[in-house]
Each structure stands twice: as structure tokens, then as C-alpha cells.
PDB file of C-alpha atoms in Angstrom:
ATOM      1  CA  MET A   1      23.855 167.692   0.943  1.00 48.00           C
ATOM      2  CA  ASN A   2      21.357 167.389  -1.802  1.00 43.00           C
ATOM      3  CA  ARG A   3      19.253 164.411  -2.505  1.00 45.00           C
ATOM      4  CA  ARG A   4      21.202 163.343  -5.556  1.00 42.00           C
ATOM      5  CA  ARG A   5      24.494 163.230  -3.590  1.00 43.00           C
ATOM      6  CA  VAL A   6      22.811 161.180  -0.851  1.00 43.00           C
ATOM      7  CA  ALA A   7      21.376 158.803  -3.425  1.00 44.00           C
ATOM      8  CA  ARG A   8      24.777 158.339  -5.028  1.00 43.00           C
ATOM      9  CA  LEU A   9      26.582 157.782  -1.651  1.00 44.00           C
ATOM     10  CA  ALA A  10      23.930 155.169  -0.596  1.00 45.00           C
ATOM     11  CA  LEU A  11      24.302 153.355  -3.873  1.00 44.00           C
ATOM     12  CA  ALA A  12      28.075 153.404  -3.556  1.00 44.00           C
ATOM     13  CA  ALA A  13      27.708 151.947  -0.101  1.00 46.00           C
ATOM     14  CA  LEU A  14      26.021 148.977  -1.541  1.00 46.00           C
ATOM     15  CA  LEU A  15      27.752 148.371  -4.695  1.00 42.00           C
ATOM     16  CA  PRO A  16      30.604 146.307  -3.288  1.00 42.00           C
ATOM     17  CA  VAL A  17      28.006 143.929  -2.021  1.00 42.00           C
ATOM     18  CA  ALA A  18      25.621 143.997  -4.984  1.00 40.00           C
ATOM     19  CA  CYS A  19      28.437 143.489  -7.492  1.00 36.00           C
ATOM     20  CA  GLY A  20      30.443 140.724  -5.769  1.00 37.00           C
ATOM     21  CA  ARG A  21      28.197 138.666  -3.719  1.00 36.00           C
ATOM     22  CA  GLY A  22      25.661 136.036  -4.806  1.00 36.00           C
ATOM     23  CA  GLU A  23      24.296 135.727  -1.245  1.00 42.00           C
ATOM     24  CA  VAL A  24      22.928 139.228  -1.231  1.00 44.00           C
ATOM     25  CA  ASP A  25      19.826 140.067  -3.291  1.00 44.00           C
ATOM     26  CA  THR A  26      20.865 142.856  -5.719  1.00 41.00           C
ATOM     27  CA  ALA A  27      17.256 144.064  -6.233  1.00 43.00           C
ATOM     28  CA  ALA A  28      16.826 144.510  -2.551  1.00 45.00           C
ATOM     29  CA  GLU A  29      20.122 146.256  -2.161  1.00 44.00           C
ATOM     30  CA  LEU A  30      19.076 148.717  -4.811  1.00 42.00           C
ATOM     31  CA  ALA A  31      15.731 149.281  -3.197  1.00 44.00           C
ATOM     32  CA  HIS A  32      17.550 149.993  -0.035  1.00 43.00           C
ATOM     33  CA  ALA A  33      19.789 152.541  -1.699  1.00 42.00           C
ATOM     34  CA  ALA A  34      16.647 154.373  -3.038  1.00 42.00           C
ATOM     35  CA  ASN A  35      15.264 154.471   0.512  1.00 42.00           C
ATOM     36  CA  ALA A  36      18.583 155.838   1.926  1.00 42.00           C
ATOM     37  CA  ALA A  37      18.138 158.971  -0.306  1.00 39.00           C
ATOM     38  CA  ALA A  38      15.400 160.054   2.172  1.00 41.00           C
ATOM     39  CA  GLY A  39      17.425 159.854   5.182  1.00 61.00           C
ATOM     40  CA  ASP A  40      20.486 158.062   6.871  1.00 88.00           C
ATOM     41  CA  THR A  41      20.046 154.304   6.490  1.00 95.00           C
ATOM     42  CA  VAL A  42      22.524 152.084   8.046  1.00 97.00           C
ATOM     43  CA  VAL A  43      22.889 148.770   6.143  1.00 97.00           C
ATOM     44  CA  VAL A  44      24.057 146.137   8.640  1.00 97.00           C
ATOM     45  CA  TYR A  45      25.742 142.822   7.892  1.00 97.00           C
ATOM     46  CA  LYS A  46      25.680 140.410  10.849  1.00 96.00           C
ATOM     47  CA  THR A  47      25.211 136.798  11.710  1.00 94.00           C
ATOM     48  CA  PRO A  48      21.686 135.522  12.404  1.00 93.00           C
ATOM     49  CA  THR A  49      22.300 134.472  16.023  1.00 93.00           C
ATOM     50  CA  CYS A  50      24.263 137.546  17.359  1.00 91.00           C
ATOM     51  CA  GLY A  51      22.356 139.124  20.144  1.00 90.00           C
ATOM     52  CA  CYS A  52      24.734 142.134  20.689  1.00 92.00           C
ATOM     53  CA  CYS A  53      24.550 142.926  17.060  1.00 93.00           C
ATOM     54  CA  THR A  54      20.650 143.090  17.269  1.00 94.00           C
ATOM     55  CA  LYS A  55      20.955 145.291  20.392  1.00 95.00           C
ATOM     56  CA  TRP A  56      23.399 147.750  18.403  1.00 96.00           C
ATOM     57  CA  VAL A  57      20.836 147.772  15.689  1.00 96.00           C
ATOM     58  CA  ASP A  58      18.224 148.837  18.296  1.00 96.00           C
ATOM     59  CA  HIS A  59      20.734 151.506  19.490  1.00 96.00           C
ATOM     60  CA  MET A  60      21.091 152.927  15.969  1.00 96.00           C
ATOM     61  CA  ARG A  61      17.242 152.953  15.524  1.00 96.00           C
ATOM     62  CA  GLU A  62      16.826 154.738  18.870  1.00 95.00           C
ATOM     63  CA  ASN A  63      19.151 157.342  17.664  1.00 94.00           C
ATOM     64  CA  GLY A  64      17.374 158.301  14.527  1.00 93.00           C
ATOM     65  CA  PHE A  65      18.794 155.899  11.934  1.00 96.00           C
ATOM     66  CA  ALA A  66      16.821 153.804   9.662  1.00 96.00           C
ATOM     67  CA  VAL A  67      18.446 150.313   9.678  1.00 97.00           C
ATOM     68  CA  VAL A  68      18.428 147.537   7.285  1.00 97.00           C
ATOM     69  CA  THR A  69      19.926 144.210   8.191  1.00 96.00           C
ATOM     70  CA  HIS A  70      21.350 141.202   6.296  1.00 96.00           C
ATOM     71  CA  ASP A  71      22.025 138.043   8.216  1.00 96.00           C
ATOM     72  CA  LEU A  72      24.801 136.129   6.769  1.00 96.00           C
ATOM     73  CA  ASP A  73      26.686 133.063   7.899  1.00 94.00           C
ATOM     74  CA  ASN A  74      30.263 134.355   6.923  1.00 95.00           C
ATOM     75  CA  LEU A  75      30.994 137.958   7.285  1.00 95.00           C
ATOM     76  CA  GLU A  76      34.702 137.828   6.279  1.00 95.00           C
ATOM     77  CA  PRO A  77      34.181 138.487   2.638  1.00 95.00           C
ATOM     78  CA  ILE A  78      32.068 141.667   3.583  1.00 94.00           C
ATOM     79  CA  LYS A  79      34.559 143.014   5.901  1.00 96.00           C
ATOM     80  CA  ARG A  80      37.270 142.326   3.305  1.00 94.00           C
ATOM     81  CA  GLN A  81      35.243 144.043   0.442  1.00 94.00           C
ATOM     82  CA  LEU A  82      34.469 147.043   2.741  1.00 95.00           C
ATOM     83  CA  GLY A  83      38.150 147.442   3.674  1.00 93.00           C
ATOM     84  CA  VAL A  84      37.869 146.800   7.464  1.00 95.00           C
ATOM     85  CA  PRO A  85      41.544 146.828   8.704  1.00 94.00           C
ATOM     86  CA  ALA A  86      42.972 143.359   9.779  1.00 89.00           C
ATOM     87  CA  GLY A  87      43.051 143.029  13.487  1.00 92.00           C
ATOM     88  CA  ARG A  88      40.391 145.629  13.951  1.00 94.00           C
ATOM     89  CA  ILE A  89      37.320 143.548  13.394  1.00 90.00           C
ATOM     90  CA  SER A  90      34.302 142.970  15.582  1.00 93.00           C
ATOM     91  CA  CYS A  91      31.026 141.019  15.180  1.00 93.00           C
ATOM     92  CA  HIS A  92      29.244 143.058  12.560  1.00 96.00           C
ATOM     93  CA  THR A  93      29.859 145.436   9.718  1.00 97.00           C
ATOM     94  CA  ALA A  94      27.653 148.275   8.579  1.00 97.00           C
ATOM     95  CA  ARG A  95      27.593 151.029   5.819  1.00 97.00           C
ATOM     96  CA  VAL A  96      26.212 154.536   5.977  1.00 97.00           C
ATOM     97  CA  ARG A  97      26.679 157.313   3.298  1.00 96.00           C
ATOM     98  CA  GLY A  98      29.600 155.492   1.925  1.00 95.00           C
ATOM     99  CA  TYR A  99      31.419 155.066   5.290  1.00 97.00           C
ATOM    100  CA  THR A 100      32.014 151.639   6.817  1.00 97.00           C
ATOM    101  CA  LEU A 101      31.185 150.990  10.488  1.00 98.00           C
ATOM    102  CA  GLU A 102      32.821 147.978  12.276  1.00 97.00           C
ATOM    103  CA  GLY A 103      31.490 146.872  15.528  1.00 95.00           C
ATOM    104  CA  HIS A 104      29.725 148.620  18.341  1.00 96.00           C
ATOM    105  CA  VAL A 105      30.359 152.211  17.224  1.00 98.00           C
ATOM    106  CA  PRO A 106      28.186 154.665  19.339  1.00 97.00           C
ATOM    107  CA  ALA A 107      25.415 156.414  17.241  1.00 97.00           C
ATOM    108  CA  ASP A 108      26.521 159.859  18.326  1.00 97.00           C
ATOM    109  CA  LEU A 109      29.959 159.395  16.952  1.00 98.00           C
ATOM    110  CA  VAL A 110      28.496 158.106  13.678  1.00 97.00           C
ATOM    111  CA  GLN A 111      26.365 161.352  13.539  1.00 97.00           C
ATOM    112  CA  ARG A 112      29.448 163.441  14.346  1.00 97.00           C
ATOM    113  CA  MET A 113      31.317 161.672  11.397  1.00 97.00           C
ATOM    114  CA  LEU A 114      28.415 162.225   8.918  1.00 97.00           C
ATOM    115  CA  ALA A 115      28.197 166.014   9.976  1.00 96.00           C
ATOM    116  CA  GLU A 116      32.035 166.368   9.718  1.00 96.00           C
ATOM    117  CA  GLU A 117      32.452 164.238   6.551  1.00 96.00           C
ATOM    118  CA  PRO A 118      36.151 163.448   7.247  1.00 97.00           C
ATOM    119  CA  ARG A 119      38.281 161.874   4.534  1.00 96.00           C
ATOM    120  CA  ILE A 120      38.373 158.358   6.163  1.00 97.00           C
ATOM    121  CA  LYS A 121      36.936 155.077   5.102  1.00 97.00           C
ATOM    122  CA  GLY A 122      35.169 154.474   8.254  1.00 97.00           C
ATOM    123  CA  LEU A 123      35.161 153.971  12.009  1.00 98.00           C
ATOM    124  CA  THR A 124      35.725 150.726  14.045  1.00 97.00           C
ATOM    125  CA  VAL A 125      35.433 149.556  17.683  1.00 97.00           C
ATOM    126  CA  PRO A 126      37.562 146.460  17.512  1.00 95.00           C
ATOM    127  CA  GLY A 127      36.601 143.443  19.626  1.00 92.00           C
ATOM    128  CA  MET A 128      33.419 143.682  21.684  1.00 94.00           C
ATOM    129  CA  PRO A 129      34.282 146.059  24.722  1.00 94.00           C
ATOM    130  CA  MET A 130      31.774 145.807  27.635  1.00 95.00           C
ATOM    131  CA  GLY A 131      29.718 148.953  27.896  1.00 94.00           C
ATOM    132  CA  SER A 132      29.732 149.937  24.231  1.00 96.00           C
ATOM    133  CA  PRO A 133      26.375 150.082  22.572  1.00 95.00           C
ATOM    134  CA  GLY A 134      24.933 146.618  22.394  1.00 93.00           C
ATOM    135  CA  MET A 135      27.351 145.285  24.949  1.00 95.00           C
ATOM    136  CA  GLU A 136      25.799 146.819  28.074  1.00 94.00           C
ATOM    137  CA  GLY A 137      26.304 144.798  31.202  1.00 92.00           C
ATOM    138  CA  LEU A 138      27.286 144.781  34.760  1.00 92.00           C
ATOM    139  CA  TYR A 139      30.457 146.829  34.060  1.00 92.00           C
ATOM    140  CA  LYS A 140      31.903 149.120  31.473  1.00 95.00           C
ATOM    141  CA  ASP A 141      35.283 148.985  29.888  1.00 95.00           C
ATOM    142  CA  ASP A 142      36.999 152.082  28.564  1.00 96.00           C
ATOM    143  CA  PHE A 143      37.363 151.777  24.708  1.00 96.00           C
ATOM    144  CA  GLN A 144      38.623 153.356  21.748  1.00 97.00           C
ATOM    145  CA  VAL A 145      36.753 154.291  18.546  1.00 98.00           C
ATOM    146  CA  LEU A 146      39.201 154.258  15.625  1.00 97.00           C
ATOM    147  CA  SER A 147      38.962 155.969  12.250  1.00 97.00           C
ATOM    148  CA  PHE A 148      40.594 154.051   9.378  1.00 96.00           C
ATOM    149  CA  ASP A 149      41.738 154.967   5.866  1.00 95.00           C
ATOM    150  CA  GLU A 150      42.013 153.181   2.638  1.00 93.00           C
ATOM    151  CA  ALA A 151      45.380 151.869   3.528  1.00 92.00           C
ATOM    152  CA  GLY A 152      44.055 150.466   6.713  1.00 91.00           C
ATOM    153  CA  ARG A 153      45.842 153.003   8.868  1.00 94.00           C
ATOM    154  CA  THR A 154      44.004 153.745  12.139  1.00 96.00           C
ATOM    155  CA  GLU A 155      43.828 156.844  14.468  1.00 97.00           C
ATOM    156  CA  VAL A 156      41.890 157.383  17.561  1.00 97.00           C
ATOM    157  CA  TYR A 157      38.656 159.044  16.664  1.00 97.00           C
ATOM    158  CA  ALA A 158      37.196 159.125  20.293  1.00 97.00           C
ATOM    159  CA  GLU A 159      37.655 157.496  23.574  1.00 96.00           C
ATOM    160  CA  ARG A 160      34.896 156.364  25.917  1.00 95.00           C
TER     161      ARG A 160
END
């Protein structure tokens, strides 16, 4: 993939936010888009007090992603703008290369998606399953990572 395409995809990832949200600094968003051209930058929208979101951000950084976070009090408008399917939400929403990530999606599956470039809108891990990245604890639940399309239809992308 050439630098121009990466830059366009990074900018496209940010436009829904930059164009429709007074809470987000447009100049900062565009600067982040320019930085994304150099590599895979994950732009994360989370609440300021969510510890598991911070742990997921750490997980993504540990797996080679640059991460930019935006703390917002209300994530519902972002989720709606980015097309997260109703009933498939979690505690944070992110964008990378034009794809939406909802919740505790494992970094290796994000890398797989970016390598395969499927015709999907994004990936989601609904809820907050124990044992998913950022939700490590005393036990681990089995969970599904779902892909979703423009119409909100979901399919199992992977099981963990």
C-alpha cells in the first residue's frame, strides 16, 4: 500500500469526527491523520475514567500500533457516526485505516484484518468479556470477535 493511500484512509477515518463534532479539535485530528501516513495509528475514543480502555490501549501499543486517545464523556455519538451495530457495543471505539474497532479486539486480529483488507466496516467484541485484551483477570471467558458491514450485519470473524 502506498503512502498516499494510507494518508487518505487515515484522513477518512477521522472525517466523521472532524466534520460533525464540536468536542473534538479538528486541527489535532488532521495532525493525527498526517502522522498515520507513517504507520498504523489507532485513534481511540474512550471515557476518561475507564481503566480497561487504558489497558487495551497499552495492549495495542505493545503490539506495534501507534495510538492516539480522545477522552469523551459521551461515546454514543461516535459509535453512531462510525456505524457500530446496535447491541454490539462495548466501552471504547477506535479507528484504524478506515476500519472501526469496537471494544476489546485483540491486536493480532486487527493486524490480520489490515493485512487481508476485507470488505467490512470493522470488528467488534461486544460487552467486556473477561480475558479479552484489557480485561485480563482471574478467569477467561470464551468470546467472539465479530465483523460488521455497512448495514450492521455481523459475522463471526474469530473465536477466542
